[in-house]
Coordinates of C-alpha atoms in Angstrom, one line a residue:
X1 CA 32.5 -2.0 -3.9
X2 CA 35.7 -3.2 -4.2
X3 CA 37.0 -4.5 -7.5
X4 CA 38.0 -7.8 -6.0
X5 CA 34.4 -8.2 -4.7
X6 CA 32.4 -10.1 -6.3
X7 CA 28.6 -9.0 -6.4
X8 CA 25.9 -11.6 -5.6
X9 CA 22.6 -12.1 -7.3
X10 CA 19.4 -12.8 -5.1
X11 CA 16.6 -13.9 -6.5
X12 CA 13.6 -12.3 -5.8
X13 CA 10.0 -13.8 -6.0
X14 CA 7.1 -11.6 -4.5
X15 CA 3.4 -10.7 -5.2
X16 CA 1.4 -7.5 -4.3
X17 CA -1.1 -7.9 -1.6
X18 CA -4.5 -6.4 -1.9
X19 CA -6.2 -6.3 1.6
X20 CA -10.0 -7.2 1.6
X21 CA -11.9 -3.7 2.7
X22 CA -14.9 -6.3 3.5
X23 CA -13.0 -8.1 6.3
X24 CA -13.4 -6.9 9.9
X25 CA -10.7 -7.3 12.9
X26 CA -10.7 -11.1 13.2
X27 CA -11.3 -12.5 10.3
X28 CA -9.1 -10.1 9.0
X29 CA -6.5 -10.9 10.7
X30 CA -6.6 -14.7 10.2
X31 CA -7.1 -13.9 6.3
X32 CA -3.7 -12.0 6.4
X33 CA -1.7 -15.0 8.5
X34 CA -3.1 -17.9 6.4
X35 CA -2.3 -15.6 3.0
X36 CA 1.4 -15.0 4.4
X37 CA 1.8 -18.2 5.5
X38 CA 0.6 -19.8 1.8
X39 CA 2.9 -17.2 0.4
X40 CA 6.0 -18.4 2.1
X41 CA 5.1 -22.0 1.8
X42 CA 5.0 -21.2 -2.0
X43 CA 9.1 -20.5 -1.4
X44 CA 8.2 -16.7 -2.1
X45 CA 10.4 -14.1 -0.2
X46 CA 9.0 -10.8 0.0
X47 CA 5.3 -8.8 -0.5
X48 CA 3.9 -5.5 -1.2
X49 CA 1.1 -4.9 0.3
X50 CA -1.3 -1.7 -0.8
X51 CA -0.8 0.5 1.8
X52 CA -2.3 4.1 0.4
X53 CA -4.9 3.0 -2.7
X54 CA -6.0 5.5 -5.5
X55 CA -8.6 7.1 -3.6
X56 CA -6.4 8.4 -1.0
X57 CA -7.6 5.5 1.6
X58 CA -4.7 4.5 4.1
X59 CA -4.4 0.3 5.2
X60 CA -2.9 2.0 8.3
X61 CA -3.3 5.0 11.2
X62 CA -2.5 8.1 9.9
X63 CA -2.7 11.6 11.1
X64 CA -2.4 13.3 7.8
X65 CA -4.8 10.9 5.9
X66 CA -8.7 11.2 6.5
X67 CA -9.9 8.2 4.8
X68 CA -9.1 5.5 6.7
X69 CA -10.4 1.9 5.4
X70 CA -9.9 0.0 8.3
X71 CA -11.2 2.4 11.6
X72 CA -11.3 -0.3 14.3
X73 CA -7.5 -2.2 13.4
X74 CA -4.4 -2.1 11.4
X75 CA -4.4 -4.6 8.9
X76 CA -1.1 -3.3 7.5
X77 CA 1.0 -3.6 11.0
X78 CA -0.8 -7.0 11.2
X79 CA 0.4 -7.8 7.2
X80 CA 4.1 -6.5 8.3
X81 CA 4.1 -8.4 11.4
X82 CA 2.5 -12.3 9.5
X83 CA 4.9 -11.4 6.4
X84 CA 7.7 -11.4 9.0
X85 CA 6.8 -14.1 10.9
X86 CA 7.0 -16.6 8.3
X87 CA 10.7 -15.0 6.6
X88 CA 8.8 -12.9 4.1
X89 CA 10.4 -9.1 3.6
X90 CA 8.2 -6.8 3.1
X91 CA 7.8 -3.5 1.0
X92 CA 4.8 -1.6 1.0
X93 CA 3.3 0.2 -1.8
X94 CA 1.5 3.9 -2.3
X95 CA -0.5 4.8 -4.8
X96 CA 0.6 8.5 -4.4
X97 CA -0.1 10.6 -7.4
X98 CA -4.1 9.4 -7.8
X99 CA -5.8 11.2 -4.6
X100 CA -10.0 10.6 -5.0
X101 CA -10.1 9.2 -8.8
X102 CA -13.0 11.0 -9.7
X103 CA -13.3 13.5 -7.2
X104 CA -10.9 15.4 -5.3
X105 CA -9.6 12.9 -1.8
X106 CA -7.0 12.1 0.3
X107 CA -4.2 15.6 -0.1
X108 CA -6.0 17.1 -2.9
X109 CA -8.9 18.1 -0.2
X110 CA -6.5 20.4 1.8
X111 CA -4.5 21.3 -1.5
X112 CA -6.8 21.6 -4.3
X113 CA -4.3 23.8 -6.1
X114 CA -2.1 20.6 -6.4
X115 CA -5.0 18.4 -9.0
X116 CA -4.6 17.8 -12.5
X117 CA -7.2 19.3 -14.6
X118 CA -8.9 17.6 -17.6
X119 CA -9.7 19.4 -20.9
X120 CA -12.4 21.6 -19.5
X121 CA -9.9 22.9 -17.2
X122 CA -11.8 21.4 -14.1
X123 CA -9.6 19.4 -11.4
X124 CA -9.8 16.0 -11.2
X125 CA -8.7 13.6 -8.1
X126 CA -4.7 13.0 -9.6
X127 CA -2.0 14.5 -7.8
X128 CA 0.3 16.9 -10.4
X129 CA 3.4 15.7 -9.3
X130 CA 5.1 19.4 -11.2
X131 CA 3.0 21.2 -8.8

């Protein structure tokens, strides 16, 4: 940046968005407009939206991730596509060290050799990220 440019502040105002694994197709996606639409009526600008949570489950169709929460839609394209709808930006989030919590899921299946291991040296479902 120039030294004779000034920078400008923006103010940001967001929540994270935790999608309902309960909800099928429709009602699903009329939850997701009605919440992004409250959201921007609340003069919020952006969300982030869970898109990979701790168990290794993708919000989204993915060829390298099994566990898929949501087999018959996309509730994170229809998240993206409500959010930017209504003027929100959007930035989604991944959980991506904690693969299976208790049990080894999501890139610790294939890769078992990447887990943490707890004090009895037996792995658990965390991603080492040293590894």
């Amino acid at each position: 940046m120039d030294k004779t440019e000034r920078s400008q502040s923006i103010e940001g105002r967001g929540v994270y968005f935790y999608l309902d694994v309960n909800l099928g197709p429709k009602e699903g996606k009329e939850h997701i407009k009605r919440a992004m639409s409250r959201l921007a009526e609340s003069h919020l600008n952006f969300v982030i939206p869970l898109a990979l949570d701790t168990k290794g489950g993708a919000y989204y169709p993915s060829t390298f991730r099994k566990a898929r929460l949501f087999p018959d839609w996309d509730p994170l394209r229809v998240t993206v596509d409500a959010a930017r709808e209504v003027g929100l930006k959007i930035y989604p989030w991944f959980c991506i060290f904690p693969e299976g919590e208790g049990v080894l899921g999501g890139a610790l299946e294939q890769h078992p050799d990447w887990a943490m291991v707890d004090k009895q040296g037996q792995p658990i479902g965390w991603a080492d990220p040293a590894k």
